[in-house]
mmCIF file with all atom_site columns, C-alpha atoms in Angstrom:
data_model
loop_
_atom_site.group_PDB
_atom_site.id
_atom_site.type_symbol
_atom_site.label_atom_id
_atom_site.label_alt_id
_atom_site.label_comp_id
_atom_site.label_asym_id
_atom_site.label_entity_id
_atom_site.label_seq_id
_atom_site.pdbx_PDB_ins_code
_atom_site.Cartn_x
_atom_site.Cartn_y
_atom_site.Cartn_z
_atom_site.occupancy
_atom_site.B_iso_or_equiv
_atom_site.pdbx_formal_charge
_atom_site.auth_seq_id
_atom_site.auth_comp_id
_atom_site.auth_asym_id
_atom_site.auth_atom_id
_atom_site.pdbx_PDB_model_num
ATOM 1  C CA . MET Z 1 1  ? -6.489  24.897  -9.105  1.00 50.00 ? 370 MET Z CA 1
ATOM 2  C CA . ALA Z 1 2  ? -6.307  24.389  -5.251  1.00 53.00 ? 371 ALA Z CA 1
ATOM 3  C CA . CYS Z 1 3  ? -5.433  21.007  -3.908  1.00 54.00 ? 372 CYS Z CA 1
ATOM 4  C CA . THR Z 1 4  ? -7.827  19.847  -1.296  1.00 51.00 ? 373 THR Z CA 1
ATOM 5  C CA . THR Z 1 5  ? -7.669  16.972  0.995   1.00 51.00 ? 374 THR Z CA 1
ATOM 6  C CA . VAL Z 1 6  ? -10.418 15.029  2.776   1.00 50.00 ? 375 VAL Z CA 1
ATOM 7  C CA . PRO Z 1 7  ? -10.326 15.339  6.416   1.00 53.00 ? 376 PRO Z CA 1
ATOM 8  C CA . PRO Z 1 8  ? -10.305 12.245  8.372   1.00 61.00 ? 377 PRO Z CA 1
ATOM 9  C CA . ARG Z 1 9  ? -13.565 10.541  9.225   1.00 70.00 ? 378 ARG Z CA 1
ATOM 10 C CA . PRO Z 1 10 ? -14.362 10.978  12.881  1.00 80.00 ? 379 PRO Z CA 1
ATOM 11 C CA . ALA Z 1 11 ? -14.789 7.713   14.978  1.00 92.00 ? 380 ALA Z CA 1
ATOM 12 C CA . ILE Z 1 12 ? -17.853 5.640   14.669  1.00 93.00 ? 381 ILE Z CA 1
ATOM 13 C CA . ASN Z 1 13 ? -19.528 4.477   17.651  1.00 94.00 ? 382 ASN Z CA 1
ATOM 14 C CA . ILE Z 1 14 ? -20.204 0.883   18.203  1.00 93.00 ? 383 ILE Z CA 1
ATOM 15 C CA . HIS Z 1 15 ? -23.935 0.931   17.612  1.00 93.00 ? 384 HIS Z CA 1
ATOM 16 C CA . GLU Z 1 16 ? -23.517 2.782   14.374  1.00 94.00 ? 385 GLU Z CA 1
ATOM 17 C CA . ALA Z 1 17 ? -20.787 0.348   13.274  1.00 94.00 ? 386 ALA Z CA 1
ATOM 18 C CA . LYS Z 1 18 ? -23.302 -2.638  13.950  1.00 94.00 ? 387 LYS Z CA 1
ATOM 19 C CA . THR Z 1 19 ? -26.003 -0.933  12.246  1.00 95.00 ? 388 THR Z CA 1
ATOM 20 C CA . HIS Z 1 20 ? -24.045 -0.165  9.064   1.00 95.00 ? 389 HIS Z CA 1
ATOM 21 C CA . LEU Z 1 21 ? -21.418 -2.910  9.015   1.00 94.00 ? 390 LEU Z CA 1
ATOM 22 C CA . SER Z 1 22 ? -22.059 -3.919  5.375   1.00 94.00 ? 391 SER Z CA 1
ATOM 23 C CA . ARG Z 1 23 ? -21.471 -0.346  4.124   1.00 95.00 ? 392 ARG Z CA 1
ATOM 24 C CA . LEU Z 1 24 ? -18.430 0.050   6.431   1.00 94.00 ? 393 LEU Z CA 1
ATOM 25 C CA . VAL Z 1 25 ? -16.895 -3.199  5.033   1.00 92.00 ? 394 VAL Z CA 1
ATOM 26 C CA . GLU Z 1 26 ? -17.261 -1.819  1.482   1.00 92.00 ? 395 GLU Z CA 1
ATOM 27 C CA . GLN Z 1 27 ? -15.702 1.305   2.589   1.00 91.00 ? 396 GLN Z CA 1
ATOM 28 C CA . VAL Z 1 28 ? -12.694 -0.523  4.034   1.00 90.00 ? 397 VAL Z CA 1
ATOM 29 C CA . ALA Z 1 29 ? -12.516 -2.772  0.843   1.00 88.00 ? 398 ALA Z CA 1
ATOM 30 C CA . LYS Z 1 30 ? -12.078 0.575   -1.143  1.00 87.00 ? 399 LYS Z CA 1
ATOM 31 C CA . GLY Z 1 31 ? -9.112  1.440   1.030   1.00 84.00 ? 400 GLY Z CA 1
ATOM 32 C CA . GLU Z 1 32 ? -10.763 3.810   3.528   1.00 89.00 ? 401 GLU Z CA 1
ATOM 33 C CA . PRO Z 1 33 ? -10.205 2.524   7.166   1.00 90.00 ? 402 PRO Z CA 1
ATOM 34 C CA . PHE Z 1 34 ? -12.361 3.831   10.011  1.00 93.00 ? 403 PHE Z CA 1
ATOM 35 C CA . VAL Z 1 35 ? -12.197 3.850   13.844  1.00 95.00 ? 404 VAL Z CA 1
ATOM 36 C CA . ILE Z 1 36 ? -14.685 2.557   16.179  1.00 95.00 ? 405 ILE Z CA 1
ATOM 37 C CA . ALA Z 1 37 ? -15.149 4.247   19.463  1.00 95.00 ? 406 ALA Z CA 1
ATOM 38 C CA . LYS Z 1 38 ? -16.623 3.120   22.623  1.00 93.00 ? 407 LYS Z CA 1
ATOM 39 C CA . ALA Z 1 39 ? -18.113 5.805   24.910  1.00 92.00 ? 408 ALA Z CA 1
ATOM 40 C CA . GLY Z 1 40 ? -16.513 8.404   22.601  1.00 90.00 ? 409 GLY Z CA 1
ATOM 41 C CA . LYS Z 1 41 ? -13.097 7.025   23.062  1.00 93.00 ? 410 LYS Z CA 1
ATOM 42 C CA . PRO Z 1 42 ? -11.358 5.589   19.894  1.00 94.00 ? 411 PRO Z CA 1
ATOM 43 C CA . MET Z 1 43 ? -10.732 1.808   20.604  1.00 94.00 ? 412 MET Z CA 1
ATOM 44 C CA . PHE Z 1 44 ? -10.155 0.026   17.154  1.00 91.00 ? 413 PHE Z CA 1
ATOM 45 C CA . LYS Z 1 45 ? -9.005  0.803   13.749  1.00 92.00 ? 414 LYS Z CA 1
ATOM 46 C CA . VAL Z 1 46 ? -10.542 -1.315  11.010  1.00 92.00 ? 415 VAL Z CA 1
ATOM 47 C CA . MET Z 1 47 ? -8.465  -1.462  7.778   1.00 88.00 ? 416 MET Z CA 1
ATOM 48 C CA . ALA Z 1 48 ? -7.997  -3.977  4.945   1.00 88.00 ? 417 ALA Z CA 1
ATOM 49 C CA . LEU Z 1 49 ? -5.605  -6.803  5.823   1.00 85.00 ? 418 LEU Z CA 1
ATOM 50 C CA . ASN Z 1 50 ? -3.233  -6.055  2.869   1.00 76.00 ? 419 ASN Z CA 1
ATOM 51 C CA . ALA Z 1 51 ? -3.387  -2.352  3.382   1.00 68.00 ? 420 ALA Z CA 1
ATOM 52 C CA . PRO Z 1 52 ? 0.063   -0.872  4.291   1.00 63.00 ? 421 PRO Z CA 1
ATOM 53 C CA . GLU Z 1 53 ? 0.322   1.021   7.574   1.00 64.00 ? 422 GLU Z CA 1
ATOM 54 C CA . ALA Z 1 54 ? 0.732   4.629   7.292   1.00 64.00 ? 423 ALA Z CA 1
ATOM 55 C CA . GLY Z 1 55 ? 4.312   5.481   6.445   1.00 66.00 ? 424 GLY Z CA 1
ATOM 56 C CA . GLN Z 1 56 ? 5.047   2.096   5.104   1.00 66.00 ? 425 GLN Z CA 1
ATOM 57 C CA . VAL Z 1 57 ? 6.558   1.712   1.591   1.00 67.00 ? 426 VAL Z CA 1
ATOM 58 C CA . GLN Z 1 58 ? 5.186   -0.935  -0.835  1.00 65.00 ? 427 GLN Z CA 1
ATOM 59 C CA . ARG Z 1 59 ? 7.313   -4.064  -0.546  1.00 67.00 ? 428 ARG Z CA 1
ATOM 60 C CA . PRO Z 1 60 ? 9.408   -5.416  -3.616  1.00 74.00 ? 429 PRO Z CA 1
ATOM 61 C CA . GLY Z 1 61 ? 7.367   -7.758  -5.644  1.00 76.00 ? 430 GLY Z CA 1
ATOM 62 C CA . PHE Z 1 62 ? 4.390   -5.595  -6.108  1.00 74.00 ? 431 PHE Z CA 1
ATOM 63 C CA . THR Z 1 63 ? 4.919   -5.784  -9.805  1.00 75.00 ? 432 THR Z CA 1
ATOM 64 C CA . ALA Z 1 64 ? 5.104   -9.583  -9.873  1.00 79.00 ? 433 ALA Z CA 1
ATOM 65 C CA . GLY Z 1 65 ? 3.513   -10.714 -13.041 1.00 80.00 ? 434 GLY Z CA 1
ATOM 66 C CA . HIS Z 1 66 ? 3.684   -7.463  -14.837 1.00 82.00 ? 435 HIS Z CA 1
ATOM 67 C CA . SER Z 1 67 ? 7.183   -7.661  -16.271 1.00 81.00 ? 436 SER Z CA 1
ATOM 68 C CA . THR Z 1 68 ? 9.784   -10.290 -17.302 1.00 83.00 ? 437 THR Z CA 1
ATOM 69 C CA . VAL Z 1 69 ? 13.511  -10.532 -17.012 1.00 82.00 ? 438 VAL Z CA 1
ATOM 70 C CA . PRO Z 1 70 ? 15.426  -11.936 -19.923 1.00 86.00 ? 439 PRO Z CA 1
ATOM 71 C CA . ASP Z 1 71 ? 17.449  -15.084 -19.366 1.00 88.00 ? 440 ASP Z CA 1
ATOM 72 C CA . ASP Z 1 72 ? 20.606  -13.479 -20.230 1.00 88.00 ? 441 ASP Z CA 1
ATOM 73 C CA . PHE Z 1 73 ? 20.194  -10.510 -17.854 1.00 87.00 ? 442 PHE Z CA 1
ATOM 74 C CA . ASP Z 1 74 ? 23.247  -11.084 -15.920 1.00 88.00 ? 443 ASP Z CA 1
ATOM 75 C CA . ARG Z 1 75 ? 25.412  -11.250 -19.079 1.00 87.00 ? 444 ARG Z CA 1
ATOM 76 C CA . MET Z 1 76 ? 23.854  -8.257  -20.935 1.00 86.00 ? 445 MET Z CA 1
ATOM 77 C CA . GLY Z 1 77 ? 26.371  -5.540  -21.640 1.00 88.00 ? 446 GLY Z CA 1
ATOM 78 C CA . SER Z 1 78 ? 29.304  -7.804  -20.651 1.00 89.00 ? 447 SER Z CA 1
ATOM 79 C CA . ALA Z 1 79 ? 31.097  -7.130  -23.867 1.00 89.00 ? 448 ALA Z CA 1
ATOM 80 C CA . GLU Z 1 80 ? 30.781  -3.409  -23.413 1.00 90.00 ? 449 GLU Z CA 1
ATOM 81 C CA . ILE Z 1 81 ? 31.931  -3.677  -19.924 1.00 88.00 ? 450 ILE Z CA 1
ATOM 82 C CA . GLU Z 1 82 ? 34.919  -5.670  -20.674 1.00 88.00 ? 451 GLU Z CA 1
ATOM 83 C CA . ARG Z 1 83 ? 35.892  -3.144  -23.422 1.00 89.00 ? 452 ARG Z CA 1
ATOM 84 C CA . PHE Z 1 84 ? 35.529  -0.362  -21.004 1.00 88.00 ? 453 PHE Z CA 1
ATOM 85 C CA . LEU Z 1 85 ? 37.424  -1.832  -18.043 1.00 88.00 ? 454 LEU Z CA 1
ATOM 86 C CA . GLY Z 1 86 ? 39.982  -3.855  -20.251 1.00 81.00 ? 455 GLY Z CA 1
ATOM 87 C CA . ASP Z 1 87 ? 41.764  -6.569  -18.270 1.00 69.00 ? 456 ASP Z CA 1
ATOM 88 C CA . GLY Z 1 88 ? 41.209  -4.848  -14.804 1.00 60.00 ? 457 GLY Z CA 1
ATOM 89 C CA . ALA Z 1 89 ? 44.804  -3.905  -14.291 1.00 53.00 ? 458 ALA Z CA 1
#
């Protein structure tokens, strides 16, 4: 099965953006940014505020609330480590 990619949408002129603003806002909310052009020249990129820029990596904390860390996390395995390392000499 061949992998296909969706080509980027061409820039939208200002009149079209004004006419279809509600639809375009829904598109952005789904993670699909768009570009507004003036006289055929791309001027603005419209994207969701929380959307990462191209090439950005998701920041730590994106799993907050989805997992827990035990209270004894820093001590877990300390007996095994001590047996392995001995007295450190």
